Short mmCIF file of C-alpha atoms in Angstrom, two decimals:
data_model
loop_
_atom_site.label_atom_id
_atom_site.label_comp_id
_atom_site.label_asym_id
_atom_site.label_seq_id
_atom_site.Cartn_x
_atom_site.Cartn_y
_atom_site.Cartn_z
CA MET A 8 60.48 103.67 125.29
CA ASN A 9 58.78 103.83 121.90
CA GLY A 10 62.25 103.55 120.18
CA ARG A 11 63.70 106.62 122.07
CA GLU A 12 66.27 106.97 124.80
CA PHE A 13 65.65 108.87 127.94
CA ARG A 14 68.33 109.75 130.49
CA ARG A 15 67.22 111.04 133.85
CA PHE A 16 68.90 111.19 137.25
CA GLY A 17 67.44 108.61 139.40
CA GLY A 18 69.25 109.22 142.88
CA SER A 19 72.24 107.67 144.37
CA ASP A 20 70.85 104.15 145.19
CA ARG A 21 69.17 101.54 143.23
CA LYS A 22 66.02 101.63 145.06
CA THR A 23 65.28 105.25 144.21
CA ALA A 24 66.33 104.83 140.71
CA LEU A 25 63.77 102.05 140.10
CA GLU A 26 61.10 104.12 141.50
CA VAL A 27 61.94 106.91 139.29
CA LEU A 28 62.13 104.56 136.25
CA GLU A 29 58.74 103.06 137.00
CA LYS A 30 57.20 106.67 137.32
CA LEU A 31 58.61 107.62 134.00
CA ILE A 32 57.41 104.30 132.18
CA ARG A 33 53.76 104.91 133.83
CA GLU A 34 53.83 108.63 132.45
CA GLN A 35 55.05 107.59 129.07
CA GLU A 36 52.34 104.79 128.87
CA ARG A 37 49.72 107.53 129.90
CA LEU A 38 51.03 109.95 127.18
CA GLU A 39 50.75 107.21 124.56
CA LEU A 40 47.44 106.12 125.59
CA LEU A 41 46.18 109.72 125.34
CA ASP A 42 48.18 110.47 122.26
CA GLU A 43 49.80 113.18 123.86
CA GLN A 44 53.39 114.53 123.90
CA PRO A 45 55.29 115.53 126.95
CA ARG A 46 54.91 119.18 127.66
CA SER A 47 58.67 119.76 127.39
CA GLU A 48 58.48 118.64 123.78
CA ILE A 49 56.27 121.25 122.57
CA ARG A 50 58.20 123.04 119.69
CA PHE A 51 59.09 126.70 120.06
CA GLU A 52 56.86 127.94 117.20
CA VAL A 53 53.88 126.42 118.65
CA PHE A 54 54.43 127.78 122.12
CA ALA A 55 55.30 131.23 120.57
CA GLU A 56 51.62 131.58 119.47
CA LYS A 57 50.45 130.52 122.88
CA TYR A 58 52.78 133.19 124.21
CA LEU A 59 51.47 135.77 121.91
CA GLU A 60 47.86 135.20 122.74
CA HIS A 61 48.76 135.84 126.34
CA ALA A 62 50.85 138.89 125.13
CA ARG A 63 47.78 140.56 123.49
CA ASN A 64 46.06 140.98 126.73
CA ALA A 65 49.05 141.42 128.91
CA PHE A 66 50.79 144.36 127.06
CA THR A 67 49.88 147.64 125.39
CA ASP A 68 49.08 147.39 121.65
CA ALA A 69 52.29 148.90 120.64
CA THR A 70 54.41 146.32 122.85
CA TYR A 71 52.25 143.44 121.48
CA GLN A 72 52.92 144.58 117.98
CA SER A 73 56.56 144.96 118.42
CA ARG A 74 56.89 141.43 120.08
CA ARG A 75 54.72 139.87 117.34
CA THR A 76 56.86 141.22 114.62
CA MET A 77 60.17 140.21 116.44
CA ILE A 78 58.72 136.56 116.99
CA ASP A 79 57.41 136.10 113.50
CA ASN A 80 60.27 137.61 111.54
CA LEU A 81 63.30 136.72 113.91
CA LEU A 82 62.76 134.33 116.59
CA ILE A 83 60.61 131.71 114.98
CA PRO A 84 62.94 131.31 111.90
CA ALA A 85 65.86 131.12 114.37
CA PHE A 86 64.36 128.46 116.63
CA LYS A 87 61.61 126.72 114.38
CA GLY A 88 61.20 122.99 114.88
CA LEU A 89 63.23 122.88 118.37
CA PRO A 90 61.42 121.58 121.41
CA LEU A 91 61.55 124.23 124.06
CA ASP A 92 63.93 121.94 126.38
CA GLN A 93 66.31 121.78 123.43
CA ILE A 94 66.90 125.46 123.13
CA THR A 95 69.96 125.87 125.29
CA PRO A 96 72.06 128.72 126.23
CA ALA A 97 74.61 127.63 123.70
CA ARG A 98 72.17 127.68 120.90
CA ILE A 99 71.02 131.32 121.99
CA GLU A 100 74.51 132.36 122.15
CA GLN A 101 75.07 131.33 118.38
CA PHE A 102 71.66 133.24 117.57
CA LEU A 103 73.04 136.50 119.39
CA ALA A 104 76.39 136.06 117.82
CA ARG A 105 74.82 136.22 114.30
CA ARG A 106 72.72 139.13 115.43
CA ARG A 107 75.74 141.21 116.61
CA ARG A 108 77.12 141.42 113.13
CA THR A 109 74.37 143.44 112.04
CA VAL A 110 72.79 145.12 114.96
CA SER A 111 73.76 146.95 118.19
CA GLY A 112 74.11 145.40 121.38
CA ALA A 113 71.02 147.17 122.63
CA THR A 114 68.91 145.38 120.04
CA CYS A 115 70.39 142.00 120.93
CA ASN A 116 69.36 142.71 124.58
CA ARG A 117 65.65 143.41 123.17
CA ASN A 118 65.83 140.23 121.47
CA LEU A 119 67.11 138.32 124.30
CA GLY A 120 64.44 139.96 126.59
CA THR A 121 61.55 138.76 124.55
CA LEU A 122 63.15 135.21 124.45
CA SER A 123 63.22 135.52 128.29
CA SER A 124 59.68 136.46 128.55
CA ILE A 125 58.75 133.63 126.30
CA PHE A 126 60.61 131.12 128.47
CA GLN A 127 59.13 132.54 131.72
CA ARG A 128 55.75 132.07 130.52
CA ALA A 129 56.59 128.50 129.70
CA ILE A 130 57.87 127.93 133.21
CA LYS A 131 54.64 129.51 134.54
CA LEU A 132 52.52 126.94 132.56
CA GLY A 133 54.56 123.90 133.30
CA TYR A 134 56.38 123.50 129.94
CA LEU A 135 59.81 124.13 131.30
CA VAL A 136 61.63 124.02 134.63
CA GLU A 137 64.34 126.74 134.03
CA ASN A 138 65.02 129.59 131.86
CA PRO A 139 67.99 129.20 129.45
CA THR A 140 68.41 133.01 128.98
CA GLU A 141 69.17 133.45 132.66
CA LYS A 142 72.77 132.17 132.10
CA ILE A 143 73.53 134.53 129.26
CA GLN A 144 75.03 137.86 130.11
CA ARG A 145 73.58 140.89 128.41
CA ASP A 146 75.60 143.30 126.24
CA ARG A 147 76.67 146.51 127.56
CA GLU A 148 74.55 149.55 126.46
CA PRO A 149 76.39 152.86 126.37
CA GLY A 150 74.22 155.33 127.62
CA LYS A 151 72.70 157.72 124.96
CA PRO A 152 73.64 161.36 126.00
CA LEU A 153 70.57 163.47 126.73
CA PRO A 154 69.88 166.34 124.22
CA LEU A 155 71.27 169.75 125.08
CA VAL A 156 68.94 172.16 123.14
CA PRO A 157 68.50 175.82 124.34
CA THR A 158 65.06 176.90 124.68
CA ASP A 159 65.33 179.38 121.62
CA GLU A 160 66.29 176.26 119.45
CA GLN A 161 63.36 174.29 120.83
CA ALA A 162 60.80 177.00 119.76
CA ARG A 163 62.62 177.17 116.43
CA LEU A 164 62.33 173.39 116.07
CA ILE A 165 58.51 173.64 116.64
CA GLU A 166 58.33 176.53 114.07
CA HIS A 167 59.85 174.27 111.47
CA LEU A 168 57.36 171.36 111.86
CA PRO A 169 54.47 171.19 109.60
CA GLU A 170 51.41 172.97 110.89
CA GLU A 171 49.52 169.68 111.71
CA GLN A 172 52.37 168.36 113.77
CA ARG A 173 53.09 171.40 115.95
CA LEU A 174 50.47 170.99 118.66
CA LEU A 175 51.49 167.25 119.20
CA SER A 176 54.99 168.01 119.46
CA LEU A 177 54.34 171.08 121.46
CA MET A 178 52.40 169.09 123.98
CA ALA A 179 55.31 166.57 124.25
CA LEU A 180 57.80 169.44 125.05
CA ASP A 181 55.47 171.11 127.44
CA THR A 182 54.01 168.07 129.30
CA GLY A 183 56.57 165.44 128.77
CA MET A 184 53.80 163.16 127.50
CA ARG A 185 54.95 160.10 125.56
CA LEU A 186 53.93 159.77 121.77
CA GLY A 187 51.62 156.85 122.55
CA GLU A 188 49.83 158.84 125.57
CA LEU A 189 49.28 161.74 123.21
CA LEU A 190 47.81 159.54 120.48
CA ARG A 191 45.23 157.94 122.61
CA LEU A 192 44.22 161.31 124.21
CA GLU A 193 40.61 161.91 123.86
CA TRP A 194 38.58 165.21 124.34
CA SER A 195 36.89 163.83 127.42
CA ASP A 196 40.42 163.53 129.09
CA LEU A 197 40.79 167.41 128.81
CA ASP A 198 39.41 169.96 131.22
CA LEU A 199 39.79 173.07 128.76
CA GLN A 200 38.98 175.52 131.54
CA THR A 201 41.74 174.65 133.87
CA GLY A 202 44.03 172.93 131.33
CA ARG A 203 44.08 169.58 133.31
CA ILE A 204 44.93 166.62 131.22
CA ARG A 205 43.98 163.04 132.22
CA ILE A 206 46.28 160.41 130.97
CA ARG A 207 44.46 157.13 131.30
CA ILE A 208 46.63 154.70 129.30
CA THR A 209 50.27 154.80 130.16
CA LYS A 210 53.58 152.75 129.81
CA ASN A 211 53.50 151.69 133.37
CA LYS A 212 49.61 151.26 133.42
CA ARG A 213 49.44 153.94 136.30
CA PRO A 214 47.09 156.84 135.22
CA ARG A 215 48.37 160.41 136.10
CA MET A 216 47.45 164.09 135.43
CA ALA A 217 49.42 166.63 133.17
CA GLN A 218 48.92 170.39 132.90
CA ALA A 219 48.68 172.20 129.60
CA THR A 220 50.78 175.30 129.39
CA GLY A 221 49.19 178.52 128.19
CA ARG A 222 50.39 178.16 124.67
CA VAL A 223 49.18 174.48 124.45
CA LEU A 224 45.90 175.34 125.94
CA GLU A 225 45.28 178.25 123.42
CA ARG A 226 46.05 175.81 120.63
CA LEU A 227 43.81 173.14 122.06
CA LEU A 228 40.97 175.53 122.09
CA ALA A 229 41.26 176.45 118.51
CA LEU A 230 41.49 172.91 117.60
CA ARG A 231 38.40 171.96 119.56
CA ALA A 232 36.38 174.83 117.64
CA MET A 233 37.33 173.01 114.17
CA ARG A 234 36.87 169.59 115.63
CA VAL A 235 34.40 167.12 113.78
CA VAL A 236 32.74 164.63 116.14
CA PRO A 237 33.23 160.98 114.98
CA MET A 238 30.15 158.95 114.07
CA SER A 239 31.68 156.03 116.09
CA GLY A 240 34.71 155.06 118.09
CA PRO A 241 36.89 157.24 120.64
CA ASP A 242 36.67 161.12 120.19
CA LEU A 243 40.54 161.37 119.71
CA VAL A 244 42.24 164.83 119.96
CA PHE A 245 44.70 163.68 117.19
CA PRO A 246 42.41 161.21 115.21
CA ASP A 247 44.64 161.58 111.84
CA ALA A 248 47.85 160.29 113.58
CA ILE A 249 46.33 156.72 114.41
CA GLY A 250 47.57 154.59 111.45
CA GLY A 251 47.44 157.69 109.03
CA ARG A 252 49.94 159.86 107.40
CA TRP A 253 51.43 161.32 110.70
CA MET A 254 52.73 158.11 111.76
CA LYS A 255 54.13 156.99 108.37
CA TRP A 256 57.63 157.40 107.07
CA SER A 257 56.78 160.93 105.83
CA TRP A 258 55.90 162.21 109.30
CA ARG A 259 59.21 160.90 110.67
CA LYS A 260 61.02 162.34 107.73
CA ALA A 261 59.36 165.79 108.45
CA PHE A 262 60.45 165.63 112.16
CA LYS A 263 64.00 164.86 111.17
CA GLN A 264 64.01 167.68 108.64
CA ALA A 265 62.81 170.10 111.16
CA ALA A 266 65.60 169.02 113.54
CA ALA A 267 68.18 169.21 110.81
CA LYS A 268 67.12 172.81 110.04
CA ILE A 269 68.18 174.03 113.46
CA GLY A 270 71.29 171.99 113.35
CA ARG A 271 70.30 168.95 115.53
CA PRO A 272 69.64 166.09 112.96
CA GLU A 273 70.21 163.57 115.75
CA LEU A 274 66.88 164.59 117.65
CA ARG A 275 64.11 161.99 117.74
CA PHE A 276 60.56 162.71 118.89
CA HIS A 277 61.04 161.04 122.27
CA ASP A 278 63.78 163.80 122.93
CA LEU A 279 60.97 166.29 123.35
CA ARG A 280 60.07 164.40 126.58
CA HIS A 281 63.68 164.57 127.72
CA LEU A 282 63.82 168.32 127.04
CA CYS A 283 60.61 168.94 129.09
CA ALA A 284 62.33 167.40 132.04
CA ILE A 285 65.56 169.10 131.67
CA ASN A 286 63.74 172.36 131.06
CA LEU A 287 61.99 171.79 134.57
CA VAL A 288 65.13 170.90 136.55
CA ARG A 289 66.94 173.87 134.96
CA ARG A 290 64.27 176.11 136.35
CA GLY A 291 64.61 174.67 139.72
CA MET A 292 61.96 171.99 140.13
CA ASP A 293 62.91 169.13 142.46
CA LEU A 294 63.48 165.62 140.98
CA PRO A 295 60.51 163.92 142.90
CA SER A 296 58.09 166.44 141.12
CA VAL A 297 59.99 165.95 137.89
CA GLN A 298 59.14 162.25 138.66
CA ALA A 299 55.63 162.94 139.00
CA VAL A 300 55.32 164.95 135.99
CA LEU A 301 56.94 162.27 133.79
CA GLY A 302 55.18 159.34 135.49
CA HIS A 303 58.22 157.33 136.49
CA THR A 304 57.64 154.44 138.97
CA SER A 305 60.88 155.00 140.42
CA LEU A 306 62.99 158.04 141.17
CA ILE A 307 66.02 156.20 139.77
CA SER A 308 64.64 156.75 136.33
CA THR A 309 64.54 160.46 137.02
CA LEU A 310 68.04 160.68 138.46
CA ARG A 311 69.46 160.91 134.89
CA TYR A 312 68.40 164.51 134.92
CA ALA A 313 70.21 165.27 138.09
CA GLU A 314 73.27 166.51 136.38
CA PHE A 315 71.14 169.55 134.94
CA GLN A 316 70.15 170.32 138.67
CA ASP A 317 73.86 170.36 139.52
CA ASP A 318 74.45 172.70 136.53
CA THR A 319 71.78 175.09 137.86
CA ALA A 320 73.44 174.98 141.44
CA ALA A 321 76.81 175.59 139.79
CA SER A 322 75.47 178.68 138.06
CA ARG A 323 74.20 180.11 141.20
CA ALA A 324 77.32 179.43 142.96
CA ALA A 325 79.28 181.19 140.15
CA ALA A 326 77.00 184.29 140.39
CA ILE A 327 77.31 184.61 144.19
#
């Protein structure tokens, strides 16, 4: 048809095969009349833009920006010009083999996950029948050990941070809030009399409550006294952190420098959330309660901290 050869399975008998052929011819004639292409022939870069339009509303800003960067800089250059139905598991394996030369298996899994999400969206919209990534085995990701930092070293870490970073970091350590949750925090989310914190925008889109410790509440009250009400936009607790100097390379460098000063250069900001959970478990809080504090949808995510609960039990046994 139109100079192109099509191969389709038409059944085991001649009559069924002829019916399938007639249907294909009618469909091709309809597409040529309307000057359209079969949906399966849409090229990867074209559908990737459609996917990103969906992702803008479906995911958080951080997730959207991360996927946008990956798709623009990595996936489109790798699969540009290919119709969706020609991106086979073999092609994807070749792409991953090239990636493994320079990045970790975990990064390859993130790339594969984004590809899978694109293809799933294509299936939902009728552009594809099956997801080619489903036949590809993910790389093994060795679990990153949780940080073991005594409480006195945790305090020294906070002290070594620049003054403007201490409250943000202290809230992460004392409440287990994620960085994104802290950066979106508005003054209207805080009850400065009780110390209750309403976390409206979360990773799993389930709002939850947090409780400020005494030292956090004291610093929040001091910060509130110096607050400048914005002329427009949200009244953020940490307004300078959004797209400002806190989130630039110098901010990350300052945190790493503070960690290095206490002899823990491997620490990341997210480890403050882990340390919050470890502190709670070591002081006797049960795992379901820790789950509620961290906002995990499943207790399975919280079970990684069970080893520290066992350590507490072992210490009590030794004392007895």
